[in-house]
Amino acid sequence: MAGIESINAITLRTADMAASVPFYEALGFELSYGGPDAPFSTLRSGHCFVNLIRVSTPAEAETGWGRVIFHVDDVDAIYQRALEAGLAPQAEPQDAPWGERMFPISDPSGHDLSIAKRIRAYELDHPAV
């Protein structure tokens, strides 16, 4: 039976990517995608990732907490299980450009989640999205 393996990453909103990226680098995270001028960045420490998504205003960053990414052994099986349970994923599973197969879903309280599985290593020379 397909199941959750780990919390892989958390995505946080920021209105100031140029300040946020160096903050996480100072804590020991290494930039693996994006950067201070990008709309989306990923920083890594071991098997832990912090994703940063740029929003337009500080108020937008303060009103929403972000997203948790759960790694699973079979994204499509978890998606099917969600449908059979009457849940409403926001999209079908897809292969993302950063090397994961994933689908988004919200819990009953509105917390954003991604169900994902690494399908390939992401090449660091890709431009920021």
mmCIF file of the C-alpha atoms, coordinates in Angstrom:
data_MODEL
# 
_entry.id   MODEL 
# 
loop_
_atom_site.group_PDB 
_atom_site.id 
_atom_site.type_symbol 
_atom_site.label_atom_id 
_atom_site.label_alt_id 
_atom_site.label_comp_id 
_atom_site.label_asym_id 
_atom_site.label_entity_id 
_atom_site.label_seq_id 
_atom_site.pdbx_PDB_ins_code 
_atom_site.Cartn_x 
_atom_site.Cartn_y 
_atom_site.Cartn_z 
_atom_site.occupancy 
_atom_site.B_iso_or_equiv 
_atom_site.pdbx_formal_charge 
_atom_site.auth_seq_id 
_atom_site.auth_comp_id 
_atom_site.auth_asym_id 
_atom_site.auth_atom_id 
_atom_site.pdbx_PDB_model_num 
ATOM 1   C CA . MET A 1 1   ? 0.000   0.000  0.000   1.00 0.00 ? 1   MET A CA 1 
ATOM 2   C CA . ALA A 1 2   ? 1.355   3.433  -0.961  1.00 0.00 ? 2   ALA A CA 1 
ATOM 3   C CA . GLY A 1 3   ? 2.191   5.748  1.913   1.00 0.00 ? 3   GLY A CA 1 
ATOM 4   C CA . ILE A 1 4   ? 3.842   8.914  3.173   1.00 0.00 ? 4   ILE A CA 1 
ATOM 5   C CA . GLU A 1 5   ? 7.620   8.572  3.594   1.00 0.00 ? 5   GLU A CA 1 
ATOM 6   C CA . SER A 1 6   ? 8.641   11.956 4.998   1.00 0.00 ? 6   SER A CA 1 
ATOM 7   C CA . ILE A 1 7   ? 8.099   15.681 5.124   1.00 0.00 ? 7   ILE A CA 1 
ATOM 8   C CA . ASN A 1 8   ? 10.544  16.758 2.451   1.00 0.00 ? 8   ASN A CA 1 
ATOM 9   C CA . ALA A 1 9   ? 10.109  20.518 2.301   1.00 0.00 ? 9   ALA A CA 1 
ATOM 10  C CA . ILE A 1 10  ? 8.161   23.524 3.410   1.00 0.00 ? 10  ILE A CA 1 
ATOM 11  C CA . THR A 1 11  ? 7.321   26.443 1.146   1.00 0.00 ? 11  THR A CA 1 
ATOM 12  C CA . LEU A 1 12  ? 7.149   29.867 2.728   1.00 0.00 ? 12  LEU A CA 1 
ATOM 13  C CA . ARG A 1 13  ? 5.915   33.159 1.284   1.00 0.00 ? 13  ARG A CA 1 
ATOM 14  C CA . THR A 1 14  ? 8.241   36.136 1.122   1.00 0.00 ? 14  THR A CA 1 
ATOM 15  C CA . ALA A 1 15  ? 7.839   39.679 -0.150  1.00 0.00 ? 15  ALA A CA 1 
ATOM 16  C CA . ASP A 1 16  ? 11.645  40.116 -0.075  1.00 0.00 ? 16  ASP A CA 1 
ATOM 17  C CA . MET A 1 17  ? 13.473  37.281 -1.824  1.00 0.00 ? 17  MET A CA 1 
ATOM 18  C CA . ALA A 1 18  ? 16.709  39.293 -1.788  1.00 0.00 ? 18  ALA A CA 1 
ATOM 19  C CA . ALA A 1 19  ? 16.677  39.280 2.037   1.00 0.00 ? 19  ALA A CA 1 
ATOM 20  C CA . SER A 1 20  ? 15.231  35.787 2.496   1.00 0.00 ? 20  SER A CA 1 
ATOM 21  C CA . VAL A 1 21  ? 17.753  33.819 0.424   1.00 0.00 ? 21  VAL A CA 1 
ATOM 22  C CA . PRO A 1 22  ? 20.804  35.147 2.340   1.00 0.00 ? 22  PRO A CA 1 
ATOM 23  C CA . PHE A 1 23  ? 18.962  34.613 5.642   1.00 0.00 ? 23  PHE A CA 1 
ATOM 24  C CA . TYR A 1 24  ? 18.586  30.880 4.973   1.00 0.00 ? 24  TYR A CA 1 
ATOM 25  C CA . GLU A 1 25  ? 22.117  30.664 3.573   1.00 0.00 ? 25  GLU A CA 1 
ATOM 26  C CA . ALA A 1 26  ? 23.386  32.162 6.841   1.00 0.00 ? 26  ALA A CA 1 
ATOM 27  C CA . LEU A 1 27  ? 21.586  29.337 8.684   1.00 0.00 ? 27  LEU A CA 1 
ATOM 28  C CA . GLY A 1 28  ? 23.528  26.770 6.642   1.00 0.00 ? 28  GLY A CA 1 
ATOM 29  C CA . PHE A 1 29  ? 21.176  26.109 3.731   1.00 0.00 ? 29  PHE A CA 1 
ATOM 30  C CA . GLU A 1 30  ? 22.677  26.007 0.228   1.00 0.00 ? 30  GLU A CA 1 
ATOM 31  C CA . LEU A 1 31  ? 20.868  27.579 -2.707  1.00 0.00 ? 31  LEU A CA 1 
ATOM 32  C CA . SER A 1 32  ? 19.915  24.860 -5.180  1.00 0.00 ? 32  SER A CA 1 
ATOM 33  C CA . TYR A 1 33  ? 17.344  26.683 -7.341  1.00 0.00 ? 33  TYR A CA 1 
ATOM 34  C CA . GLY A 1 34  ? 16.414  30.293 -8.032  1.00 0.00 ? 34  GLY A CA 1 
ATOM 35  C CA . GLY A 1 35  ? 18.156  33.112 -6.167  1.00 0.00 ? 35  GLY A CA 1 
ATOM 36  C CA . PRO A 1 36  ? 17.702  36.596 -4.729  1.00 0.00 ? 36  PRO A CA 1 
ATOM 37  C CA . ASP A 1 37  ? 16.010  37.905 -7.904  1.00 0.00 ? 37  ASP A CA 1 
ATOM 38  C CA . ALA A 1 38  ? 13.889  34.824 -8.662  1.00 0.00 ? 38  ALA A CA 1 
ATOM 39  C CA . PRO A 1 39  ? 10.161  34.459 -8.005  1.00 0.00 ? 39  PRO A CA 1 
ATOM 40  C CA . PHE A 1 40  ? 10.803  30.972 -6.546  1.00 0.00 ? 40  PHE A CA 1 
ATOM 41  C CA . SER A 1 41  ? 13.888  29.621 -4.782  1.00 0.00 ? 41  SER A CA 1 
ATOM 42  C CA . THR A 1 42  ? 14.878  26.350 -3.136  1.00 0.00 ? 42  THR A CA 1 
ATOM 43  C CA . LEU A 1 43  ? 17.516  26.013 -0.427  1.00 0.00 ? 43  LEU A CA 1 
ATOM 44  C CA . ARG A 1 44  ? 18.774  22.662 0.843   1.00 0.00 ? 44  ARG A CA 1 
ATOM 45  C CA . SER A 1 45  ? 20.380  21.298 3.975   1.00 0.00 ? 45  SER A CA 1 
ATOM 46  C CA . GLY A 1 46  ? 20.889  17.538 3.818   1.00 0.00 ? 46  GLY A CA 1 
ATOM 47  C CA . HIS A 1 47  ? 17.503  16.039 2.929   1.00 0.00 ? 47  HIS A CA 1 
ATOM 48  C CA . CYS A 1 48  ? 15.589  19.123 4.122   1.00 0.00 ? 48  CYS A CA 1 
ATOM 49  C CA . PHE A 1 49  ? 14.403  21.847 1.750   1.00 0.00 ? 49  PHE A CA 1 
ATOM 50  C CA . VAL A 1 50  ? 13.041  25.347 2.271   1.00 0.00 ? 50  VAL A CA 1 
ATOM 51  C CA . ASN A 1 51  ? 11.243  26.754 -0.739  1.00 0.00 ? 51  ASN A CA 1 
ATOM 52  C CA . LEU A 1 52  ? 10.571  30.472 -0.943  1.00 0.00 ? 52  LEU A CA 1 
ATOM 53  C CA . ILE A 1 53  ? 7.855   31.901 -3.162  1.00 0.00 ? 53  ILE A CA 1 
ATOM 54  C CA . ARG A 1 54  ? 7.737   35.631 -3.781  1.00 0.00 ? 54  ARG A CA 1 
ATOM 55  C CA . VAL A 1 55  ? 4.473   37.468 -3.167  1.00 0.00 ? 55  VAL A CA 1 
ATOM 56  C CA . SER A 1 56  ? 3.683   41.075 -4.039  1.00 0.00 ? 56  SER A CA 1 
ATOM 57  C CA . THR A 1 57  ? 3.362   42.626 -0.587  1.00 0.00 ? 57  THR A CA 1 
ATOM 58  C CA . PRO A 1 58  ? 4.510   41.992 2.987   1.00 0.00 ? 58  PRO A CA 1 
ATOM 59  C CA . ALA A 1 59  ? 0.831   41.602 3.949   1.00 0.00 ? 59  ALA A CA 1 
ATOM 60  C CA . GLU A 1 60  ? 0.517   38.640 1.550   1.00 0.00 ? 60  GLU A CA 1 
ATOM 61  C CA . ALA A 1 61  ? 3.540   37.008 3.189   1.00 0.00 ? 61  ALA A CA 1 
ATOM 62  C CA . GLU A 1 62  ? 2.036   37.488 6.647   1.00 0.00 ? 62  GLU A CA 1 
ATOM 63  C CA . THR A 1 63  ? -1.464  36.216 5.843   1.00 0.00 ? 63  THR A CA 1 
ATOM 64  C CA . GLY A 1 64  ? -0.498  32.811 4.476   1.00 0.00 ? 64  GLY A CA 1 
ATOM 65  C CA . TRP A 1 65  ? 1.938   30.363 5.964   1.00 0.00 ? 65  TRP A CA 1 
ATOM 66  C CA . GLY A 1 66  ? 2.965   28.409 2.849   1.00 0.00 ? 66  GLY A CA 1 
ATOM 67  C CA . ARG A 1 67  ? 2.942   24.725 1.879   1.00 0.00 ? 67  ARG A CA 1 
ATOM 68  C CA . VAL A 1 68  ? 4.236   21.408 3.255   1.00 0.00 ? 68  VAL A CA 1 
ATOM 69  C CA . ILE A 1 69  ? 5.605   18.851 0.801   1.00 0.00 ? 69  ILE A CA 1 
ATOM 70  C CA . PHE A 1 70  ? 5.174   15.195 1.743   1.00 0.00 ? 70  PHE A CA 1 
ATOM 71  C CA . HIS A 1 71  ? 7.319   12.674 -0.094  1.00 0.00 ? 71  HIS A CA 1 
ATOM 72  C CA . VAL A 1 72  ? 5.551   9.404  -0.853  1.00 0.00 ? 72  VAL A CA 1 
ATOM 73  C CA . ASP A 1 73  ? 6.447   6.132  -2.511  1.00 0.00 ? 73  ASP A CA 1 
ATOM 74  C CA . ASP A 1 74  ? 3.717   6.359  -5.199  1.00 0.00 ? 74  ASP A CA 1 
ATOM 75  C CA . VAL A 1 75  ? 2.161   9.734  -6.081  1.00 0.00 ? 75  VAL A CA 1 
ATOM 76  C CA . ASP A 1 76  ? -0.456  8.285  -8.422  1.00 0.00 ? 76  ASP A CA 1 
ATOM 77  C CA . ALA A 1 77  ? -1.620  5.715  -5.845  1.00 0.00 ? 77  ALA A CA 1 
ATOM 78  C CA . ILE A 1 78  ? -2.017  8.433  -3.176  1.00 0.00 ? 78  ILE A CA 1 
ATOM 79  C CA . TYR A 1 79  ? -3.894  10.589 -5.695  1.00 0.00 ? 79  TYR A CA 1 
ATOM 80  C CA . GLN A 1 80  ? -6.245  7.693  -6.467  1.00 0.00 ? 80  GLN A CA 1 
ATOM 81  C CA . ARG A 1 81  ? -6.720  7.039  -2.732  1.00 0.00 ? 81  ARG A CA 1 
ATOM 82  C CA . ALA A 1 82  ? -7.620  10.715 -2.229  1.00 0.00 ? 82  ALA A CA 1 
ATOM 83  C CA . LEU A 1 83  ? -10.205 10.573 -5.032  1.00 0.00 ? 83  LEU A CA 1 
ATOM 84  C CA . GLU A 1 84  ? -11.717 7.353  -3.668  1.00 0.00 ? 84  GLU A CA 1 
ATOM 85  C CA . ALA A 1 85  ? -12.035 9.005  -0.240  1.00 0.00 ? 85  ALA A CA 1 
ATOM 86  C CA . GLY A 1 86  ? -13.975 11.893 -1.774  1.00 0.00 ? 86  GLY A CA 1 
ATOM 87  C CA . LEU A 1 87  ? -11.141 14.405 -1.437  1.00 0.00 ? 87  LEU A CA 1 
ATOM 88  C CA . ALA A 1 88  ? -10.621 17.134 -4.029  1.00 0.00 ? 88  ALA A CA 1 
ATOM 89  C CA . PRO A 1 89  ? -6.999  17.513 -5.185  1.00 0.00 ? 89  PRO A CA 1 
ATOM 90  C CA . GLN A 1 90  ? -6.388  20.828 -6.930  1.00 0.00 ? 90  GLN A CA 1 
ATOM 91  C CA . ALA A 1 91  ? -4.790  19.139 -9.966  1.00 0.00 ? 91  ALA A CA 1 
ATOM 92  C CA . GLU A 1 92  ? -3.890  15.716 -11.317 1.00 0.00 ? 92  GLU A CA 1 
ATOM 93  C CA . PRO A 1 93  ? -0.350  14.386 -10.712 1.00 0.00 ? 93  PRO A CA 1 
ATOM 94  C CA . GLN A 1 94  ? 2.209   15.942 -13.022 1.00 0.00 ? 94  GLN A CA 1 
ATOM 95  C CA . ASP A 1 95  ? 5.954   15.885 -13.563 1.00 0.00 ? 95  ASP A CA 1 
ATOM 96  C CA . ALA A 1 96  ? 7.321   19.242 -12.360 1.00 0.00 ? 96  ALA A CA 1 
ATOM 97  C CA . PRO A 1 97  ? 10.377  20.894 -13.945 1.00 0.00 ? 97  PRO A CA 1 
ATOM 98  C CA . TRP A 1 98  ? 12.319  20.645 -10.660 1.00 0.00 ? 98  TRP A CA 1 
ATOM 99  C CA . GLY A 1 99  ? 12.331  16.843 -10.866 1.00 0.00 ? 99  GLY A CA 1 
ATOM 100 C CA . GLU A 1 100 ? 9.330   15.701 -8.840  1.00 0.00 ? 100 GLU A CA 1 
ATOM 101 C CA . ARG A 1 101 ? 6.042   14.063 -9.720  1.00 0.00 ? 101 ARG A CA 1 
ATOM 102 C CA . MET A 1 102 ? 3.447   15.823 -7.580  1.00 0.00 ? 102 MET A CA 1 
ATOM 103 C CA . PHE A 1 103 ? -0.083  17.025 -7.010  1.00 0.00 ? 103 PHE A CA 1 
ATOM 104 C CA . PRO A 1 104 ? -1.448  19.797 -4.755  1.00 0.00 ? 104 PRO A CA 1 
ATOM 105 C CA . ILE A 1 105 ? -4.256  19.385 -2.239  1.00 0.00 ? 105 ILE A CA 1 
ATOM 106 C CA . SER A 1 106 ? -5.574  21.416 0.720   1.00 0.00 ? 106 SER A CA 1 
ATOM 107 C CA . ASP A 1 107 ? -6.580  19.986 4.088   1.00 0.00 ? 107 ASP A CA 1 
ATOM 108 C CA . PRO A 1 108 ? -9.981  20.833 5.648   1.00 0.00 ? 108 PRO A CA 1 
ATOM 109 C CA . SER A 1 109 ? -8.484  23.902 7.375   1.00 0.00 ? 109 SER A CA 1 
ATOM 110 C CA . GLY A 1 110 ? -7.097  25.245 4.102   1.00 0.00 ? 110 GLY A CA 1 
ATOM 111 C CA . HIS A 1 111 ? -3.442  24.263 4.634   1.00 0.00 ? 111 HIS A CA 1 
ATOM 112 C CA . ASP A 1 112 ? -1.728  23.763 1.293   1.00 0.00 ? 112 ASP A CA 1 
ATOM 113 C CA . LEU A 1 113 ? 0.002   20.403 0.810   1.00 0.00 ? 113 LEU A CA 1 
ATOM 114 C CA . SER A 1 114 ? 1.922   18.802 -2.025  1.00 0.00 ? 114 SER A CA 1 
ATOM 115 C CA . ILE A 1 115 ? 2.176   15.056 -2.418  1.00 0.00 ? 115 ILE A CA 1 
ATOM 116 C CA . ALA A 1 116 ? 5.418   14.378 -4.285  1.00 0.00 ? 116 ALA A CA 1 
ATOM 117 C CA . LYS A 1 117 ? 8.128   11.912 -5.269  1.00 0.00 ? 117 LYS A CA 1 
ATOM 118 C CA . ARG A 1 118 ? 11.554  12.706 -6.676  1.00 0.00 ? 118 ARG A CA 1 
ATOM 119 C CA . ILE A 1 119 ? 11.724  11.345 -10.222 1.00 0.00 ? 119 ILE A CA 1 
ATOM 120 C CA . ARG A 1 120 ? 15.102  12.763 -11.237 1.00 0.00 ? 120 ARG A CA 1 
ATOM 121 C CA . ALA A 1 121 ? 17.834  15.072 -10.044 1.00 0.00 ? 121 ALA A CA 1 
ATOM 122 C CA . TYR A 1 122 ? 17.290  18.706 -10.958 1.00 0.00 ? 122 TYR A CA 1 
ATOM 123 C CA . GLU A 1 123 ? 20.053  20.236 -13.036 1.00 0.00 ? 123 GLU A CA 1 
ATOM 124 C CA . LEU A 1 124 ? 21.308  23.359 -11.300 1.00 0.00 ? 124 LEU A CA 1 
ATOM 125 C CA . ASP A 1 125 ? 21.924  25.189 -14.565 1.00 0.00 ? 125 ASP A CA 1 
ATOM 126 C CA . HIS A 1 126 ? 18.189  25.553 -15.279 1.00 0.00 ? 126 HIS A CA 1 
ATOM 127 C CA . PRO A 1 127 ? 16.955  29.155 -15.178 1.00 0.00 ? 127 PRO A CA 1 
ATOM 128 C CA . ALA A 1 128 ? 14.699  30.230 -12.334 1.00 0.00 ? 128 ALA A CA 1 
ATOM 129 C CA . VAL A 1 129 ? 10.968  29.870 -12.900 1.00 0.00 ? 129 VAL A CA 1 
# 
